[in-house]
mmCIF file of C-alpha atoms and ligand atoms in Angstrom:
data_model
loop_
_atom_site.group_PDB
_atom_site.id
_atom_site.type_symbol
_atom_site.label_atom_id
_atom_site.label_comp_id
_atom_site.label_asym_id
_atom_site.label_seq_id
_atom_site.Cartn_x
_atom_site.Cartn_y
_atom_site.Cartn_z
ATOM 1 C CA UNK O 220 114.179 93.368 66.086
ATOM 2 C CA UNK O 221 112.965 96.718 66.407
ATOM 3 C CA UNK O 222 108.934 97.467 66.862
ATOM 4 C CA UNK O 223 106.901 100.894 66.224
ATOM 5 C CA UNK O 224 104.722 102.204 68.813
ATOM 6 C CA UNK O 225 102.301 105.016 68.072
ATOM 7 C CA UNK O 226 100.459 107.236 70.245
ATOM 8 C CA UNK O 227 96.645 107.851 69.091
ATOM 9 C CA UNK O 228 95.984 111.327 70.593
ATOM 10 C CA UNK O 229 92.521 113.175 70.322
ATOM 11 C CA UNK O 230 95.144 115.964 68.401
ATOM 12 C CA UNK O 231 97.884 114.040 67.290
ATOM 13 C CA UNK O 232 99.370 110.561 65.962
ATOM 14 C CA UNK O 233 103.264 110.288 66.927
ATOM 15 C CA UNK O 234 104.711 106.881 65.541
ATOM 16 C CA UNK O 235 108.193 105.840 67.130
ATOM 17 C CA UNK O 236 110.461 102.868 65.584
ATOM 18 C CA UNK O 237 111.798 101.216 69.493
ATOM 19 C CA UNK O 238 114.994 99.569 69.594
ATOM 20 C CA UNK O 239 114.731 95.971 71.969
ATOM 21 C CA UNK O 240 117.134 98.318 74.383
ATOM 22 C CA UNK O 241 114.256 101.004 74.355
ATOM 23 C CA UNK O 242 115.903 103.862 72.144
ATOM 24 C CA UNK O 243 113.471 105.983 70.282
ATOM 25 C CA UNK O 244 115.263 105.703 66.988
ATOM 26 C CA UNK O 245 113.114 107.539 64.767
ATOM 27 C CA UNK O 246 109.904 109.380 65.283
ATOM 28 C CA UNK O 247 107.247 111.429 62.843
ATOM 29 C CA UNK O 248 103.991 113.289 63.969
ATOM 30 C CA UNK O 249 100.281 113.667 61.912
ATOM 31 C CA UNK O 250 97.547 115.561 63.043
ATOM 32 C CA UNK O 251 94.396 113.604 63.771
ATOM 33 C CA UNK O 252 91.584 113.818 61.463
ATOM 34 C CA UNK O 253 88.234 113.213 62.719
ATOM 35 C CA UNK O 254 87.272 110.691 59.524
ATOM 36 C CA UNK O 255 87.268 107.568 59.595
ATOM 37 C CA UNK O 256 89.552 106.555 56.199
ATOM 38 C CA UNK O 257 91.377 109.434 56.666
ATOM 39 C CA UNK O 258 92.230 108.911 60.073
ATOM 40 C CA UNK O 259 93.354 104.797 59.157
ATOM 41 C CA UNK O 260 94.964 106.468 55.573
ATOM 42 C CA UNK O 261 97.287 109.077 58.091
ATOM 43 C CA UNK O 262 98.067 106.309 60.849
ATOM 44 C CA UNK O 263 99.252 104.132 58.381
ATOM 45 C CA UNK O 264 101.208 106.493 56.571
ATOM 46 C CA UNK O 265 102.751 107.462 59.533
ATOM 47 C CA UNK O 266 103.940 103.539 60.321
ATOM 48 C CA UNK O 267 105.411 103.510 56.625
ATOM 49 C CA UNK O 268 107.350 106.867 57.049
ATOM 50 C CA UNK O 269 108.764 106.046 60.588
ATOM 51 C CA UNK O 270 109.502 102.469 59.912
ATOM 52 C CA UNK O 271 111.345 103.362 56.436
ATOM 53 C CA UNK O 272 114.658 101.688 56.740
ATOM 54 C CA UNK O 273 114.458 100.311 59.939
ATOM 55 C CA UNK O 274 114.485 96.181 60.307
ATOM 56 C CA UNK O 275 110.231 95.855 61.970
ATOM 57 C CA UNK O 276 108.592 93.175 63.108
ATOM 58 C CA UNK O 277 105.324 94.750 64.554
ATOM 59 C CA UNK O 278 102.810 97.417 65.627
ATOM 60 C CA UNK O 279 101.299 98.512 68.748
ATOM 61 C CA UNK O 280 98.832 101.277 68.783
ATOM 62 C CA UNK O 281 98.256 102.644 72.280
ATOM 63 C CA UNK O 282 94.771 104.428 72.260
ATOM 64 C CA UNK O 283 93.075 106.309 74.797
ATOM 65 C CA UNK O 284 89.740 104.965 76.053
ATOM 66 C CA UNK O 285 88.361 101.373 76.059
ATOM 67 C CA UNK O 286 90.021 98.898 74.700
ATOM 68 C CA UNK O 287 88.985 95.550 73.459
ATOM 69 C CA UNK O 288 92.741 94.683 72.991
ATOM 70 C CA UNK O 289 92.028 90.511 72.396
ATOM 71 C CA UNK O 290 89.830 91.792 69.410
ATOM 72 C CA UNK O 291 92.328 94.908 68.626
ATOM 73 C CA UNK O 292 89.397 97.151 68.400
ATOM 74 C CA UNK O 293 88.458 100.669 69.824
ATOM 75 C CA UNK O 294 85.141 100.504 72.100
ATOM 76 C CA UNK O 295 84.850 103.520 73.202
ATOM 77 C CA UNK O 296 87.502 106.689 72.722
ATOM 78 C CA UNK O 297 86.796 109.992 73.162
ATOM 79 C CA UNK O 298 87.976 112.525 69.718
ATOM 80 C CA UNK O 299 88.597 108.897 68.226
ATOM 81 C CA UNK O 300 84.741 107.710 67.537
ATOM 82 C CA UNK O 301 86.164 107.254 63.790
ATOM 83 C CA UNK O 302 87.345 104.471 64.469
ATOM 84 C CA UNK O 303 85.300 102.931 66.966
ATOM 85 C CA UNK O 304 84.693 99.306 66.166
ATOM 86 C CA UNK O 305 87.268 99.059 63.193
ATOM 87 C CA UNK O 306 88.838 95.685 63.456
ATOM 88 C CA UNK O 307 92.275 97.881 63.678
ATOM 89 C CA UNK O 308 94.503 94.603 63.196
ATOM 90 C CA UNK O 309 93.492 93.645 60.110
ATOM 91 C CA UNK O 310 92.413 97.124 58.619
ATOM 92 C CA UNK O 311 95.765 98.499 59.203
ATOM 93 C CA UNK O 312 97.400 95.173 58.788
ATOM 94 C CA UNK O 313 96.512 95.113 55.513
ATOM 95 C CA UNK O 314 97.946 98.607 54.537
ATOM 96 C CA UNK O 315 100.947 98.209 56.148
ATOM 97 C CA UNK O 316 102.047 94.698 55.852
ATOM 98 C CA UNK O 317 103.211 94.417 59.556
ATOM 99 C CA UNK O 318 101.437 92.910 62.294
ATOM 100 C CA UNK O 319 99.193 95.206 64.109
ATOM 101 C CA UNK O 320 97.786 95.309 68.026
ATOM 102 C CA UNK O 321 95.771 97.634 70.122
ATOM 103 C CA UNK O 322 96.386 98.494 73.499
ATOM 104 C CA UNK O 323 94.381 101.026 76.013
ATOM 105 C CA UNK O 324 97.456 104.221 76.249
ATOM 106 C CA UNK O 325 97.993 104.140 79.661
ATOM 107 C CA UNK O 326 98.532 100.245 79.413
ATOM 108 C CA UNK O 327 101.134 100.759 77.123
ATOM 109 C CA UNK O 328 102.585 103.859 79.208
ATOM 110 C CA UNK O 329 102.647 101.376 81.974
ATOM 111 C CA UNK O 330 103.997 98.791 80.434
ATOM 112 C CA UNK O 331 107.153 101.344 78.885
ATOM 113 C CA UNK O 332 107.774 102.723 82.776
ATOM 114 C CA UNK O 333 108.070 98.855 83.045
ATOM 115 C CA UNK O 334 110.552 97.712 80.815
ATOM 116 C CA UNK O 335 112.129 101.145 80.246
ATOM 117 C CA UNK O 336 112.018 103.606 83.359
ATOM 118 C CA UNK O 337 110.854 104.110 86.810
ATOM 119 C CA UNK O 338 109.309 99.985 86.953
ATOM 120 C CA UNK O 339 112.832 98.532 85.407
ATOM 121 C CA UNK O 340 113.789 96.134 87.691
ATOM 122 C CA UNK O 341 110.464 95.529 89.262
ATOM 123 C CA UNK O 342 107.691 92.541 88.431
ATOM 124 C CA UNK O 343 104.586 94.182 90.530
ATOM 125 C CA UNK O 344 104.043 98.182 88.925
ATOM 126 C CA UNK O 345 100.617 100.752 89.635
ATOM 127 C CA UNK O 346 101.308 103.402 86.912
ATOM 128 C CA UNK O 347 98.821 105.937 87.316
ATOM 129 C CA UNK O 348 99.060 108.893 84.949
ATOM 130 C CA UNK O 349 97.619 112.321 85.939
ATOM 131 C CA UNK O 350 96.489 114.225 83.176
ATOM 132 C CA UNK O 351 93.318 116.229 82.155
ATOM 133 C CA UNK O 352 91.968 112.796 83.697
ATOM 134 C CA UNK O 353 93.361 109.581 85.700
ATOM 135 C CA UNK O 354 94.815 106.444 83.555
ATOM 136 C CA UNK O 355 96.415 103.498 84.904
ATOM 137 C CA UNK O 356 97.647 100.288 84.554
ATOM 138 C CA UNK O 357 98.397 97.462 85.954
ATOM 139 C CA UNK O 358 101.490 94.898 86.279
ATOM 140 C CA UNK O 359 101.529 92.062 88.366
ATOM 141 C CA UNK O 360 103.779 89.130 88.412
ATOM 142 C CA UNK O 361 105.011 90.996 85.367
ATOM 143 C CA UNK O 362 102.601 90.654 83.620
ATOM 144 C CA UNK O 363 99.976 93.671 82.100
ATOM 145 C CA UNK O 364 96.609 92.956 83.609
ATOM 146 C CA UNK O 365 94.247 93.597 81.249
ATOM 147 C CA UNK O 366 91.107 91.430 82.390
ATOM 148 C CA UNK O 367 88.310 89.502 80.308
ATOM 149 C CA UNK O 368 88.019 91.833 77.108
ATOM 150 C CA UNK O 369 91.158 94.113 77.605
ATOM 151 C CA UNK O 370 89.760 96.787 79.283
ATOM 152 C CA UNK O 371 90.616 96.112 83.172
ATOM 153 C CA UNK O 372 93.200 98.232 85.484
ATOM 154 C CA UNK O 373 91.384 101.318 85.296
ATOM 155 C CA UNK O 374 92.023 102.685 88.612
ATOM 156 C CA UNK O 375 90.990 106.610 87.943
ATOM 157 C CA UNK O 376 86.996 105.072 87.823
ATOM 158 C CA UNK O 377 87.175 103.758 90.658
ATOM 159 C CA UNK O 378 84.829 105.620 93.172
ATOM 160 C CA UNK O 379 87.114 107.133 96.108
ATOM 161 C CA UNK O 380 84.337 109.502 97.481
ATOM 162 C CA UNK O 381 80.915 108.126 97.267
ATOM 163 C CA UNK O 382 78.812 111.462 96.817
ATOM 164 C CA UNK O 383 82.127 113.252 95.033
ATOM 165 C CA UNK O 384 81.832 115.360 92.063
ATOM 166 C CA UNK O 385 80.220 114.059 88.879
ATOM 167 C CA UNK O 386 83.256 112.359 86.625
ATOM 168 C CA UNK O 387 83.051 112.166 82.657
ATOM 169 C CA UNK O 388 82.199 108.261 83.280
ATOM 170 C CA UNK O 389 78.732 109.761 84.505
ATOM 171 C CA UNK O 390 79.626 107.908 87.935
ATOM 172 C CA UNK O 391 80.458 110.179 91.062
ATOM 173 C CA UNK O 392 83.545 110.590 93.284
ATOM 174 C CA UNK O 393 85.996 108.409 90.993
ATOM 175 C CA UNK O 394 89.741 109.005 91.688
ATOM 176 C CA UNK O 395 89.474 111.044 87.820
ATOM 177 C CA UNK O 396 86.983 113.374 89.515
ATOM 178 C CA UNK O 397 89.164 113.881 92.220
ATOM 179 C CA UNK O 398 93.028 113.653 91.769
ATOM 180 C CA UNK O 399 93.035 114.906 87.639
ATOM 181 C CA UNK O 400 93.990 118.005 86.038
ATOM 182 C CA UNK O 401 90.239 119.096 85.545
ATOM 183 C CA UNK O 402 89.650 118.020 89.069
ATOM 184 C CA UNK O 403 92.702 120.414 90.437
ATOM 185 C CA UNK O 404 91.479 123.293 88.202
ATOM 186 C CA UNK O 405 87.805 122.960 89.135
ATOM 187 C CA UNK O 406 88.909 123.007 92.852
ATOM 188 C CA UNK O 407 91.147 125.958 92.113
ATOM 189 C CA UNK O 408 88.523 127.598 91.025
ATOM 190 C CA UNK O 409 86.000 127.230 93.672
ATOM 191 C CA UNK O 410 89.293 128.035 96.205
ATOM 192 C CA UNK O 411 89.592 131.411 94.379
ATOM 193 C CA UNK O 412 86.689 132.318 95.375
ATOM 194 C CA UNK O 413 86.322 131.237 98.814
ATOM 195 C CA UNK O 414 89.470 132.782 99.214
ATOM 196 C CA UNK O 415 89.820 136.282 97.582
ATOM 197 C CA UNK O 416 92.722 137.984 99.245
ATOM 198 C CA UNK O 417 94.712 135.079 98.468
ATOM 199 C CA UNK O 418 97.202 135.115 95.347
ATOM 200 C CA UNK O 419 94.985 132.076 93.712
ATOM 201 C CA UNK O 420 92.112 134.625 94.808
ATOM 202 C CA UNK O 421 93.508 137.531 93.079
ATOM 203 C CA UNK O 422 94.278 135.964 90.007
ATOM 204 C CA UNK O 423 90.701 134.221 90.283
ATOM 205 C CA UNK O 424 89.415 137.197 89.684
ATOM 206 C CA UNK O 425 91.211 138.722 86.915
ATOM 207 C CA UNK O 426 91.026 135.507 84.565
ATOM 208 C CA UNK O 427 90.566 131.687 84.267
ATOM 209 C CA UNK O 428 92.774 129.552 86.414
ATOM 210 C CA UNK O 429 94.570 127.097 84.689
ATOM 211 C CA UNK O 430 96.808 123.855 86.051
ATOM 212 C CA UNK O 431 99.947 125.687 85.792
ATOM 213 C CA UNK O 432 98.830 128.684 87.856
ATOM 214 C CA UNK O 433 98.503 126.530 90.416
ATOM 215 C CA UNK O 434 101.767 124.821 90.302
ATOM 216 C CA UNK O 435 103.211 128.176 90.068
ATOM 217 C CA UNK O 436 101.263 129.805 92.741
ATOM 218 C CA UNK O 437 102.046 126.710 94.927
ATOM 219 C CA UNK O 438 105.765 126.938 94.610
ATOM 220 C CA UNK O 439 105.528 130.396 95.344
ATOM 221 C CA UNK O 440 104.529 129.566 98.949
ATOM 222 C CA UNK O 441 100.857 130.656 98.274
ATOM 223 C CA UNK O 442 98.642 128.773 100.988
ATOM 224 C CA UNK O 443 95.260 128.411 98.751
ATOM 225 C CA UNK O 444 97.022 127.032 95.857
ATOM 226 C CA UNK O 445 99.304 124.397 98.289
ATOM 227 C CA UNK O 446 95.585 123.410 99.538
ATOM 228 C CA UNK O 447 94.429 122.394 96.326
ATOM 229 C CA UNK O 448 97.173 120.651 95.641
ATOM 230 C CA UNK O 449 97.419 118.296 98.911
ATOM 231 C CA UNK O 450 93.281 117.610 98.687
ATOM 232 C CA UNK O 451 94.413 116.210 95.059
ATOM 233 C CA UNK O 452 97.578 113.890 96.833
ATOM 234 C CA UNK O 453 95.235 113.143 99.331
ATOM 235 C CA UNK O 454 92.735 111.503 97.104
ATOM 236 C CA UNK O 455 95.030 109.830 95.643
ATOM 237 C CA UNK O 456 96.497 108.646 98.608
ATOM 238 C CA UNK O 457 92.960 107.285 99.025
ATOM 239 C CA UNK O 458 92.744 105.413 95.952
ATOM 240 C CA UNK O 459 96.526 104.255 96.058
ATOM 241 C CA UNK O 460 95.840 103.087 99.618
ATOM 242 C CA UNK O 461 92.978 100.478 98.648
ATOM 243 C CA UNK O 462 95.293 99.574 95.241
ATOM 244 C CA UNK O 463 98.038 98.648 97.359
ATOM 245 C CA UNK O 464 95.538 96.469 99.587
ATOM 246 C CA UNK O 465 94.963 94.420 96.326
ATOM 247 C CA UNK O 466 97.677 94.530 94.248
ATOM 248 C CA UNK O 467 100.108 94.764 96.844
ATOM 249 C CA UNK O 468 102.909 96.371 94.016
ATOM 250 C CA UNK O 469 106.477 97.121 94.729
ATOM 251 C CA UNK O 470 106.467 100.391 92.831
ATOM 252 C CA UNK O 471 103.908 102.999 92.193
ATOM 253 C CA UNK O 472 104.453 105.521 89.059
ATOM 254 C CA UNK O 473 102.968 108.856 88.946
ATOM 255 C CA UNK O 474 103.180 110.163 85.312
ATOM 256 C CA UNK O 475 101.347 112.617 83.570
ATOM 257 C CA UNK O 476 101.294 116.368 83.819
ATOM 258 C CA UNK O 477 100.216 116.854 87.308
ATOM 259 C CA UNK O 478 103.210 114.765 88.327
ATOM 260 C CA UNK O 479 105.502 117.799 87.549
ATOM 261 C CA UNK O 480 103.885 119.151 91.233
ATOM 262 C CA UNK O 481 106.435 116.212 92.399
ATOM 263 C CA UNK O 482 106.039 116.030 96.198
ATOM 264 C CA UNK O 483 103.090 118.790 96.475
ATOM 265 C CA UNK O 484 101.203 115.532 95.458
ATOM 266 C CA UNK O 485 102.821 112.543 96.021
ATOM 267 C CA UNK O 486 103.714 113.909 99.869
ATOM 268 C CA UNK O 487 99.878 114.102 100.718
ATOM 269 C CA UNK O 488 99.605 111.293 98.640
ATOM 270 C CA UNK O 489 102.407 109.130 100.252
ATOM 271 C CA UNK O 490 100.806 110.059 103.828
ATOM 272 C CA UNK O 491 97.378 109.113 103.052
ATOM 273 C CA UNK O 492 98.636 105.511 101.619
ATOM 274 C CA UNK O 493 100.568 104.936 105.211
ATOM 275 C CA UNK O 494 97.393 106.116 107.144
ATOM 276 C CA UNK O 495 94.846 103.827 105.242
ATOM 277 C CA UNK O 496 96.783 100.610 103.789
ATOM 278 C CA UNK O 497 96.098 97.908 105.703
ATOM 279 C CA UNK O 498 98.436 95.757 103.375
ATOM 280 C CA UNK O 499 102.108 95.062 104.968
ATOM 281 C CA UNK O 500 103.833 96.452 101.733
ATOM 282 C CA UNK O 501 102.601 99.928 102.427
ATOM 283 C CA UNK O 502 105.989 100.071 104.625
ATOM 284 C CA UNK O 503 108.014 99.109 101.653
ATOM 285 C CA UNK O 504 106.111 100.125 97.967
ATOM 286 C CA UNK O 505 107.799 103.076 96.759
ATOM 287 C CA UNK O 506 105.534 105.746 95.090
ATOM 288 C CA UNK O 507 108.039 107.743 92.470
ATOM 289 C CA UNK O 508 107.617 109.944 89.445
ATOM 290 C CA UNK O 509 107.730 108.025 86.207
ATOM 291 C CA UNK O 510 110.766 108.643 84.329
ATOM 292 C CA UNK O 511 109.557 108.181 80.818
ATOM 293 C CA UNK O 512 107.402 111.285 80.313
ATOM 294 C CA UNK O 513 105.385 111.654 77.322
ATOM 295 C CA UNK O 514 107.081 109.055 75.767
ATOM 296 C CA UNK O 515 106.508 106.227 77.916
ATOM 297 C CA UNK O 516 103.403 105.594 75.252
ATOM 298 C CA UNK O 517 105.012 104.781 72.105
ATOM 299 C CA UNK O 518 107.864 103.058 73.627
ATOM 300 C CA UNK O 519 105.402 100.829 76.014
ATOM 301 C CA UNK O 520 103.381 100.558 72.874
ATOM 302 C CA UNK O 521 106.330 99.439 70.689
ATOM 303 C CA UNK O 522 107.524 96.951 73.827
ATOM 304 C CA UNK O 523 103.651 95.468 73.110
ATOM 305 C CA UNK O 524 103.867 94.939 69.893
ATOM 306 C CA UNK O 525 103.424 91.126 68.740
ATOM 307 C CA UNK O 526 104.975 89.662 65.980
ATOM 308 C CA UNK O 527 103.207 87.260 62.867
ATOM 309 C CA UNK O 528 103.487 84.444 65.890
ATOM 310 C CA UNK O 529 102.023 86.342 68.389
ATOM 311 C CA UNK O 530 105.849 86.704 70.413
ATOM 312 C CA UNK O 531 106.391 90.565 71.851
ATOM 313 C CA UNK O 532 108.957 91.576 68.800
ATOM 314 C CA UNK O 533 111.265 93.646 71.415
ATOM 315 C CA UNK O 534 111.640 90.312 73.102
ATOM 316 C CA UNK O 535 113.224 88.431 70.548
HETATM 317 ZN ZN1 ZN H 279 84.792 107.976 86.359
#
């Protein structure tokens, strides 16, 4: 039977009705609101419109932040404090007569580049998504690792540089703080200025640097902008070296939208891993770009969701 994933964004809600073969069959958008009934009233409107006329037999919500997903409740999210703490099963259970689970959104991207795209065919997959920061997930054995409470496999707080740059967690030197989108801007930045005459230097000075300037400026051949970009592979590298020595994965997904700098990262990032892995799969785990893109969340999500009896639905 088919399942609906949605995507809980700080911005948006998109709700997608999954096929078992992983086809995105139909798909509707809401803006977020920022109260709390509102925000439950528009997320379960949006399961009701998607799902209309399609055979369902569950919900996963994939939700950025920490996730008690045995208790299908948000602890912590940032934009999404409405509905911290809202037992999310039964409150949106309720309105839309399906069975409803909550899953941390880069557990459920994970878990889509698993069944779906660059992890098909695998049973031990790292996805680590690169965005404005780092989230991850975990599948070993093929199965998601999710910990005590539901909120383990968050590799992007995990500290990579001991005295590093402050990270949103309030800890220093995580991989986030590092490797991220922020991370890569904020070290544009400061290159812009150390280097003036460069082209990251000139434009430095006439406005704000953004992500893309640097990808651009970087294919362009320009030497501070390729800098920033390997010092971001190469923490990564760092982080993916010591992941590897523990998990020990076949794959390794990059997602996210720092992942469109392809090799610029992962090259750095691929060098580091062989330097510092002490494990003997870093000779054979493959790091690739996910294939999924932004949708690896609601179809991951929709892969997650459990029917009245507990079963994944896409499974049956
Ligand atoms: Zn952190």
């Amino acid at each position: 039977m088919n399942a609906v994933g949605v995507d809980v964004g700080g911005t948006k809600i998109a709700a997608g009705v999954v096929s078992p073969e992983g086809e995105l069959l139909n798909e509707v958008r809401y803006p977020t609101a920022n109260m709390r009934e509102r925000l439950l009233s528009s997320i379960a409107t949006a399961i009701a419109e998607v799902s209309k006329g399609y055979d369902v037999g569950g919900v996963c919500l994939a939700v950025p932040g920490f996730i008690l997903s045995g208790a299908n409740k948000v602890l912590s999210a940032a934009n999404l404090d409405a509905i911290e703490g809202v037992p999310l099963g039964e409150e949106l259970g309720d309105r839309t007569g399906l069975p409803v689970v909550v899953e941390n959104d880069a557990n459920a991207a994970a878990w889509g580049e698993f069944r779906f795209g660059a992890g098909r065919g695998v049973d031990h997959l790292l996805f680590i998504t690169l965005g404005t920061g780092v989230g991850s997930g975990v599948i070993s054995h093929g199965t998601l690792l999710r910990g005590a409470r539901g909120t383990g496999g968050e590799l992007g707080h995990v500290t990579v540089q001991a005295t590093g740059p402050r990270c949103g967690c309030g800890n220093r030197g995580c991989l986030e703080a590092l490797a991220s989108g922020s991370a890569i801007r904020r070290q544009a930045r400061e290159m812009a200025k150390e280097r003036p005459e460069s082209a990251l230097g000139r434009l430095g000075a006439a406005r704000e640097v953004l992500g893309e300037d640097v990808l651009r400026l970087a294919r362009e051949g320009d030497e501070a902008a390729l800098h920033v970009l390997r010092e971001a592979g190469t923490w990564l590298g760092i982080g993916l070296a010591g992941f590897v020595n523990v998990f020990d994965p076949e794959v390794i997904a990059v997602g996210g939208g720092v992942s469109e700098a392809g090799d610029l990262i992962l090259e750095p990032a691929r060098r580091e891993l062989q330097l510092r892995s002490s494990s003997p799969s870093r000779g054979l785990v493959e790091v690739r770009e996910s294939t999924l893109g932004p949708k690896s969340g609601i179809l991951g999500a929709a892969a997650l969701a459990r029917s009245a009896n507990k079963e994944y639905v896409l499974e049956t």
